Short mmCIF file of C-alpha atoms in Angstrom, two decimals:
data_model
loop_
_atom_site.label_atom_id
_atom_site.label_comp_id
_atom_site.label_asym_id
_atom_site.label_seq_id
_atom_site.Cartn_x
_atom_site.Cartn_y
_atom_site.Cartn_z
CA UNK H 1 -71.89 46.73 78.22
CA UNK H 2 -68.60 46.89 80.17
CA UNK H 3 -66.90 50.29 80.28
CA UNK H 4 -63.31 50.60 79.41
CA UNK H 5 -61.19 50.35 83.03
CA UNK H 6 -60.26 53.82 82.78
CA UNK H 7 -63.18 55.25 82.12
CA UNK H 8 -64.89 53.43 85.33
CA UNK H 9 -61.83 53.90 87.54
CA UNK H 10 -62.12 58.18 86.16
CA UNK H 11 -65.47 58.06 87.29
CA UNK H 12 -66.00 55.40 90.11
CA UNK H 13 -66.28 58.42 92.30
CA UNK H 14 -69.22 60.11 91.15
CA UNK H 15 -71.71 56.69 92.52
CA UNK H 16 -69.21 55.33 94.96
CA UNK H 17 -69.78 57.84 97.53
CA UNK H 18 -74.43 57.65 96.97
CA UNK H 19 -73.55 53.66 98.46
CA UNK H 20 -73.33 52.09 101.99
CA UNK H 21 -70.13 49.22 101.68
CA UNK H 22 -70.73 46.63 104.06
CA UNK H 23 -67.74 45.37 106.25
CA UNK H 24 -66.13 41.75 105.81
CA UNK H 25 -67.27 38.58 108.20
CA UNK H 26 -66.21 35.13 108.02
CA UNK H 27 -68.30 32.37 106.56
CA UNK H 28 -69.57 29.16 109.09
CA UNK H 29 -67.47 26.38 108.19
CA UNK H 30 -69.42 23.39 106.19
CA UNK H 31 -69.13 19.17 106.30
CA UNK H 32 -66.51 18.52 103.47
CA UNK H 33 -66.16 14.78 101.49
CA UNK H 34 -63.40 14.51 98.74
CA UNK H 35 -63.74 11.19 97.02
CA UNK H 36 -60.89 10.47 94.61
CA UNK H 37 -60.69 8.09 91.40
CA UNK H 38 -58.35 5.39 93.83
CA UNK H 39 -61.52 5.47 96.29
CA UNK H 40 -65.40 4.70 96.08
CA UNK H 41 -65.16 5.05 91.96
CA UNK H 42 -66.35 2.01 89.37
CA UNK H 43 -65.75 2.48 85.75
CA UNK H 44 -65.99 0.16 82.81
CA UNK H 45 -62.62 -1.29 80.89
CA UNK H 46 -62.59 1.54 78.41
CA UNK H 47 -61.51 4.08 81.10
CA UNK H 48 -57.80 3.79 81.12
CA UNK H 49 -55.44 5.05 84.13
CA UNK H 50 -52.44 7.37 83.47
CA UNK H 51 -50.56 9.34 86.03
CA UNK H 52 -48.68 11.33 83.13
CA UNK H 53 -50.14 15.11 84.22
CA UNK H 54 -48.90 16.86 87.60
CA UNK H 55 -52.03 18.46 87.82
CA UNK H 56 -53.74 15.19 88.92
CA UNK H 57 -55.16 15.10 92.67
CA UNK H 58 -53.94 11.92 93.94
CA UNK H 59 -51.48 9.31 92.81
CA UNK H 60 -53.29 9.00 88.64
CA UNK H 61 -56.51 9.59 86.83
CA UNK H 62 -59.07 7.68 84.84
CA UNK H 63 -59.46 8.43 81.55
CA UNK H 64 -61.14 7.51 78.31
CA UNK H 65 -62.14 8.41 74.03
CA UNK H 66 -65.23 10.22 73.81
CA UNK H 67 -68.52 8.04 72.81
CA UNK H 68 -71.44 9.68 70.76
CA UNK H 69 -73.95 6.90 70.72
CA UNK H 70 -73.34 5.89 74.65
CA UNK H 71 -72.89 7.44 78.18
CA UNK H 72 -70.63 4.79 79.66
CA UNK H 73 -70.19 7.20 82.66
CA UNK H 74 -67.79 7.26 84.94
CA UNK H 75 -69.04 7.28 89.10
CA UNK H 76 -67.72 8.80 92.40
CA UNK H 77 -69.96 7.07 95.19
CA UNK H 78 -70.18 9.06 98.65
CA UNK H 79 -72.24 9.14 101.80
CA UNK H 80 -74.81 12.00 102.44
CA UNK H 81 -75.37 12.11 105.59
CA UNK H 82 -77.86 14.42 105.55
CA UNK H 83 -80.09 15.51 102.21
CA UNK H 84 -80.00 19.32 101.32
CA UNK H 85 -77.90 21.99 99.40
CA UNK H 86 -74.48 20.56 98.53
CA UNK H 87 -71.91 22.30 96.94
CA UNK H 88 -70.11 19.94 94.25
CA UNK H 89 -66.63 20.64 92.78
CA UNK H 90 -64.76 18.56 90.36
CA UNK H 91 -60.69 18.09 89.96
CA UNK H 92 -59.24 17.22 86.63
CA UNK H 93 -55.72 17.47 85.21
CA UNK H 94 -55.82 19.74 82.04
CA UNK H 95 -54.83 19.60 78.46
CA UNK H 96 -55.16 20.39 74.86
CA UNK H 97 -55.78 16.90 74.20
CA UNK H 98 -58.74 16.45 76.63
CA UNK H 99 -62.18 17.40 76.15
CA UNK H 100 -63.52 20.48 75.28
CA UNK H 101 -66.97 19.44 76.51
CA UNK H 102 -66.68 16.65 78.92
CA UNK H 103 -70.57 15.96 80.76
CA UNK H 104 -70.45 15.48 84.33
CA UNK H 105 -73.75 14.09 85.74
CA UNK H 106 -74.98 14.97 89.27
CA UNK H 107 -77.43 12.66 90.82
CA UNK H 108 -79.34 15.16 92.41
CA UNK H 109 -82.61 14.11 94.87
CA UNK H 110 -84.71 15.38 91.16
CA UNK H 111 -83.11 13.55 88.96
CA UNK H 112 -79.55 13.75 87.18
CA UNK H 113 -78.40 16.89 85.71
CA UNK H 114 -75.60 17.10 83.13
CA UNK H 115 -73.03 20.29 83.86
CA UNK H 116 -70.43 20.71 80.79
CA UNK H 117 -67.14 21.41 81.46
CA UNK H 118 -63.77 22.64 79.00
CA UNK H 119 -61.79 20.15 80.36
CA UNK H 120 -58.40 22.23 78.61
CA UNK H 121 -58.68 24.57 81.04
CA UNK H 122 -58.68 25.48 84.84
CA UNK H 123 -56.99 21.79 85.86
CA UNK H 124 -54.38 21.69 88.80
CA UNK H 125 -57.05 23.14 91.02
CA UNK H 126 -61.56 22.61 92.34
CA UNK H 127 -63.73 23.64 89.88
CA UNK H 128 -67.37 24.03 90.72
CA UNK H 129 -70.12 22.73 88.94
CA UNK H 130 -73.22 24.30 91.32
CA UNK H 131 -74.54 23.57 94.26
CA UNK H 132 -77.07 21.13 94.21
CA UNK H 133 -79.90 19.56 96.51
CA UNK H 134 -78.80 15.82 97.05
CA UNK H 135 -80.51 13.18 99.07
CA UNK H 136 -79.25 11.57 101.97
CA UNK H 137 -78.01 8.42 101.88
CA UNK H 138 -74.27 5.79 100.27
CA UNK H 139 -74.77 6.25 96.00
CA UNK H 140 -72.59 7.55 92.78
CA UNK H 141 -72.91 10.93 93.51
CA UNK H 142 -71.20 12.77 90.38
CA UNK H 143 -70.32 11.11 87.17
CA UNK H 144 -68.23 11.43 84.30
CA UNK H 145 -69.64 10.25 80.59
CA UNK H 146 -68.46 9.65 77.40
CA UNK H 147 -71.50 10.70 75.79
CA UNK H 148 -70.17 14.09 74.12
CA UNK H 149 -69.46 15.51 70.77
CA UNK H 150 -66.35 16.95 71.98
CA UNK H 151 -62.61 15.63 70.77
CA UNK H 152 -60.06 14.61 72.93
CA UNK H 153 -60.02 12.58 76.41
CA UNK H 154 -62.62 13.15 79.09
CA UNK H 155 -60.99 12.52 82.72
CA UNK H 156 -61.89 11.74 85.75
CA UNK H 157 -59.62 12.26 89.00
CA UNK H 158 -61.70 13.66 92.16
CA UNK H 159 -64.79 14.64 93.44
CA UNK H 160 -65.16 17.53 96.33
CA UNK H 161 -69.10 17.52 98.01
CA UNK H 162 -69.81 19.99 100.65
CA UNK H 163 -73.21 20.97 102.91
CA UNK H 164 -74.17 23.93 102.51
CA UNK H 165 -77.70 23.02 104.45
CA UNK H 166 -78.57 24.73 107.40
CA UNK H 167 -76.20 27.83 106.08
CA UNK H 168 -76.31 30.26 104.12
CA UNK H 169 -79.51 30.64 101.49
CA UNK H 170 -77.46 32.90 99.14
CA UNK H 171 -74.64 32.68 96.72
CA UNK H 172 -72.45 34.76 94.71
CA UNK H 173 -73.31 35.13 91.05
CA UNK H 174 -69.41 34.24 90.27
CA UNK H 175 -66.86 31.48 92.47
CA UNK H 176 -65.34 34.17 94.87
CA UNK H 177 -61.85 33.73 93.72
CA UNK H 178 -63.12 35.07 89.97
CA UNK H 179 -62.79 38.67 90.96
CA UNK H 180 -61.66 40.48 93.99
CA UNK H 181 -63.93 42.56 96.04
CA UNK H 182 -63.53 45.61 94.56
CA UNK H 183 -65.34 44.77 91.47
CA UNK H 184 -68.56 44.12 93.03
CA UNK H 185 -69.01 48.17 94.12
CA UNK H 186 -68.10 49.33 90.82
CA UNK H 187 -71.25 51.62 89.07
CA UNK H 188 -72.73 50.47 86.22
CA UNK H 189 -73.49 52.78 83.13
CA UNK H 190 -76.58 54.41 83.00
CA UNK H 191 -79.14 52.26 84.83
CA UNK H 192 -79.10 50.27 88.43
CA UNK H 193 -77.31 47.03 87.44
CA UNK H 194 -73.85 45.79 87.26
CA UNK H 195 -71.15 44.97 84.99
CA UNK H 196 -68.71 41.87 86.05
CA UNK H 197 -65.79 41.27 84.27
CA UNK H 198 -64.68 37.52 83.74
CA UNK H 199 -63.62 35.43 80.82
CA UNK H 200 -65.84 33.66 78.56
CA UNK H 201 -66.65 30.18 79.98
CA UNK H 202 -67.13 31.48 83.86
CA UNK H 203 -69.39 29.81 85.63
CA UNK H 204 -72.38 31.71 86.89
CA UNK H 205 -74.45 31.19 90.10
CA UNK H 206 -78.01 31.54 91.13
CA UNK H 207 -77.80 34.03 94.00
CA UNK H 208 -80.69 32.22 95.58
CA UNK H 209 -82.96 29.90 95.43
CA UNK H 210 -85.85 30.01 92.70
CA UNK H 211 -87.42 29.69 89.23
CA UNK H 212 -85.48 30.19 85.91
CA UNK H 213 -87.01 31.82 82.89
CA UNK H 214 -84.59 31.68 79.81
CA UNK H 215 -83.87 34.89 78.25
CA UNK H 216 -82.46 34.91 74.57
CA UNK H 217 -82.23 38.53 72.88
CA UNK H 218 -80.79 41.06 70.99
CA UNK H 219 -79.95 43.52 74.42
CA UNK H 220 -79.42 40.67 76.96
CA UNK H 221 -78.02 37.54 74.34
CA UNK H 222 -78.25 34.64 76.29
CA UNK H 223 -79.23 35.49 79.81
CA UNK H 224 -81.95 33.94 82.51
CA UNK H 225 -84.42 35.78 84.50
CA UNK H 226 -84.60 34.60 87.99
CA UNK H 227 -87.35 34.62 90.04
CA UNK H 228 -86.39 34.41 93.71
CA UNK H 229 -88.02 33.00 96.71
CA UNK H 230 -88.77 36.50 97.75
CA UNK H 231 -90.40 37.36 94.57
CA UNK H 232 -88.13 39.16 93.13
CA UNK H 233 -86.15 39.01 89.99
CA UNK H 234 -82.64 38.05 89.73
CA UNK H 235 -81.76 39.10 86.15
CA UNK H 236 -77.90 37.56 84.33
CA UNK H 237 -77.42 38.43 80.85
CA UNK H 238 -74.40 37.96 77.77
CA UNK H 239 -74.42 34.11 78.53
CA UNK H 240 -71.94 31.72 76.11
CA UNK H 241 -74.13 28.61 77.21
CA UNK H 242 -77.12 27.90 79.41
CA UNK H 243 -76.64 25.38 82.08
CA UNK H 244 -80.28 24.83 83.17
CA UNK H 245 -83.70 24.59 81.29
CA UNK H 246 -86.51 27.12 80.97
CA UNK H 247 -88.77 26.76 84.29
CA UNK H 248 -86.07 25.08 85.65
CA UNK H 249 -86.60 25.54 89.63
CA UNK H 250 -82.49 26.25 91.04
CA UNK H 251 -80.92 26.24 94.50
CA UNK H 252 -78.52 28.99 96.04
CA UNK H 253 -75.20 28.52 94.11
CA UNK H 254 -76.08 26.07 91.29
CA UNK H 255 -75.02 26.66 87.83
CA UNK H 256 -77.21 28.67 85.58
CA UNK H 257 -75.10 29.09 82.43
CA UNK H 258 -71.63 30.04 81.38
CA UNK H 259 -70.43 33.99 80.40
CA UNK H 260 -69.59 35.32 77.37
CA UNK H 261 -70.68 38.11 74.88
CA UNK H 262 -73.76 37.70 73.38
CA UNK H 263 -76.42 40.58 73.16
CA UNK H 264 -75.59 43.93 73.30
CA UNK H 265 -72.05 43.66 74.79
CA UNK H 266 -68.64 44.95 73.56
CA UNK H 267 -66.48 42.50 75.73
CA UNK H 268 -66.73 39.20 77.64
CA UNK H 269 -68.66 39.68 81.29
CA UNK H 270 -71.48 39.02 83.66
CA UNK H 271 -74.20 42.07 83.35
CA UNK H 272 -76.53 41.29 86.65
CA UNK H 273 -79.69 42.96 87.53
CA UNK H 274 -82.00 42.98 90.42
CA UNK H 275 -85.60 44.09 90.02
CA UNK H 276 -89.06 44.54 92.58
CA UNK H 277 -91.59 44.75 90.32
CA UNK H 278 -90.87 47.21 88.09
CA UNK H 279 -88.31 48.79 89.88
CA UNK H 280 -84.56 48.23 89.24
CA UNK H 281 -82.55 48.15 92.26
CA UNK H 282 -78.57 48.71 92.64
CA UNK H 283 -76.87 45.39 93.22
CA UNK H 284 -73.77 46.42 94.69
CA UNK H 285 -74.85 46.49 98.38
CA UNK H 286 -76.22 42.83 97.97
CA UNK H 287 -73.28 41.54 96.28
CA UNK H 288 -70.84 42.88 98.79
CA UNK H 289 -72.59 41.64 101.44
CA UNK H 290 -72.39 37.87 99.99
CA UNK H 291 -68.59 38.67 98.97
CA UNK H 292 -68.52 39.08 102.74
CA UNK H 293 -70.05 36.77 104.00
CA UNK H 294 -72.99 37.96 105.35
CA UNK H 295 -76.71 37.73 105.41
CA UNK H 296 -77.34 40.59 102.29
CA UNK H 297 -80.17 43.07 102.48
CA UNK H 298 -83.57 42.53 101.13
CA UNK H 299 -83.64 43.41 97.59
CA UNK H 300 -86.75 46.25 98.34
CA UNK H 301 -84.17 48.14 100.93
CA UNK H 302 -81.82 48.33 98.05
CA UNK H 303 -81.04 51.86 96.52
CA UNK H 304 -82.43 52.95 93.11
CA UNK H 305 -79.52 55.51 92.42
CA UNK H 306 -76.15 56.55 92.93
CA UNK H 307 -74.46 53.12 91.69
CA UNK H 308 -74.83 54.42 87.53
CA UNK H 309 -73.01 56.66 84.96
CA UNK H 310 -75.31 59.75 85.13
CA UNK H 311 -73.18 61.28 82.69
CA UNK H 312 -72.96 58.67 81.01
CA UNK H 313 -76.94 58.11 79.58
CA UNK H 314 -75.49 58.33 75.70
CA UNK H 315 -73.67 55.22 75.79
CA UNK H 316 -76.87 53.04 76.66
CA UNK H 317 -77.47 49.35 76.90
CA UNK H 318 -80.99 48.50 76.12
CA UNK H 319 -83.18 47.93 78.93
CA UNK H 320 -83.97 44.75 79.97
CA UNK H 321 -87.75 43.83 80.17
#
């Protein structure tokens, strides 16, 4: 549950001071391809080409009806020069005529994987759809079907693919432009966790590599559990959508499911946990440090007070199990 702003902000004191804040560093820079629709891109003759929108990337977009009994997809072809953890991120013009639920496919080394995306909002600018392991190598990389239940248009413009191998093995729970940094110290309300507040429909990020359990209950809605490389348990809860299947095994940064307000929650947002063993652990330290850049601390070093709400245990969210 998210705390009214003025209540946290009246308050933020009382657990800012118990934590450590890590300073800022600059991320290594990473191998970047853009592939637009005018580029390495085949389609079939029921994708059209308008350049109506000024949100478009390049000089027009593809686009075409939606198609419930075919996938008729859409492909962006690109060179991987070297197989690992790619970051892919998807341009479209928006509109209230286009799709609500367009399915982009990434050909990923496992297999393809089907991200949905509202394609009425967030156009004029990247959008991410995970970060994904790809194998090296010249193929369609990220598609675009038709094979959706959703009305209006689904478009395709550009494709953005970027290695992240050899980096970092963390990411964000949230695209760092979703919040600034100083909603990753804020306390939570009665319990180590977090509260992050974004729109329903944000896209959420595993924070490293692992397995996903799906969670789907009264306290946490619609939520994942995941268990990290290190052993440890990377918990996301209040979920609109999942975006990956139950023992589903996820690299750092790919797409886990979109927020909402399911559960026990009075208002759209991100609740994220971090438990060793049985032990919850406050977040805030680790999610500063990948706001920042940096290599975060092992979730066992991480504090097991001063980032709640002591005096605030009547207002409780259930706890997570």
């Amino acid at each position: 549950m998210k705390l009214p702003l003025a209540l946290r902000s009246a308050s933020a004191g009382l657990a800012a001071a118990a934590l450590i804040l890590l300073g800022p560093a600059a991320p290594a820079a990473a191998a970047t391809t853009v592939v637009d629709n005018a580029g390495a891109f085949t389609a079939s003759a029921n994708w059209g080409t308008s350049a109506w929108s000024a949100q478009r990337y390049g000089a027009d977009y593809r686009f075409a009806t939606p198609n419930t009994t075919a996938s008729d997809a859409a492909w962006f072809s690109a060179t991987i020069a070297t197989a690992g953890a790619h970051t892919v991120e998807v341009w479209y013009p928006a509109d209230a005529g286009y799709n609500d639920a367009t399915p982009f496919v990434v050909a990923t080394a496992a297999g393809n994987q089907t991200i949905v995306v509202n394609q009425r909002a967030n156009g004029g600018r990247w959008v991410s759809l995970g970060t994904f392991n790809l194998a090296a190598g010249t193929r369609n990389v990220v598609g675009v079907s038709r094979w959706t239940n959703g009305t209006g248009y689904v478009v395709a413009d550009a494709v953005r693919l970027t290695s992240t191998s050899g980096g970092s093995a963390f990411s964000l729970p949230l695209a760092k432009s979703a919040l600034p940094r100083s909603e990753y110290d804020d306390p939570h309300h009665d319990y180590p966790a977090i509260d992050l507040p974004v729109g329903t429909g944000t896209p959420a990020y595993a924070v490293r590599s692992g397995t996903v359990v799906i969670i789907d209950d009264a306290s946490c809605g619609r939520g994942v559990n995941l268990t990290g490389a290190d052993g440890n348990v990377y918990t996301y809860c209040h979920f609109s959508a999942w975006s990956v299947a139950d023992g589903a095994t996820v690299v750092p940064g790919q797409q886990l499911g979109l927020t909402g307000n399911t559960g026990n929650s009075t208002g759209p947002h991100l609740h994220f946990g971090i438990r060793t063993g049985s032990t919850r652990r406050c977040p805030q330290n680790f999610l500063l440090a990948l706001y920042d850049g940096l290599t975060p601390p092992a979730a066992t070093s991480l504090p097991t007070t001063g980032c709640f709400y002591t005096s605030l245990a009547g207002a409780k969210e259930q706890p997570l199990g």
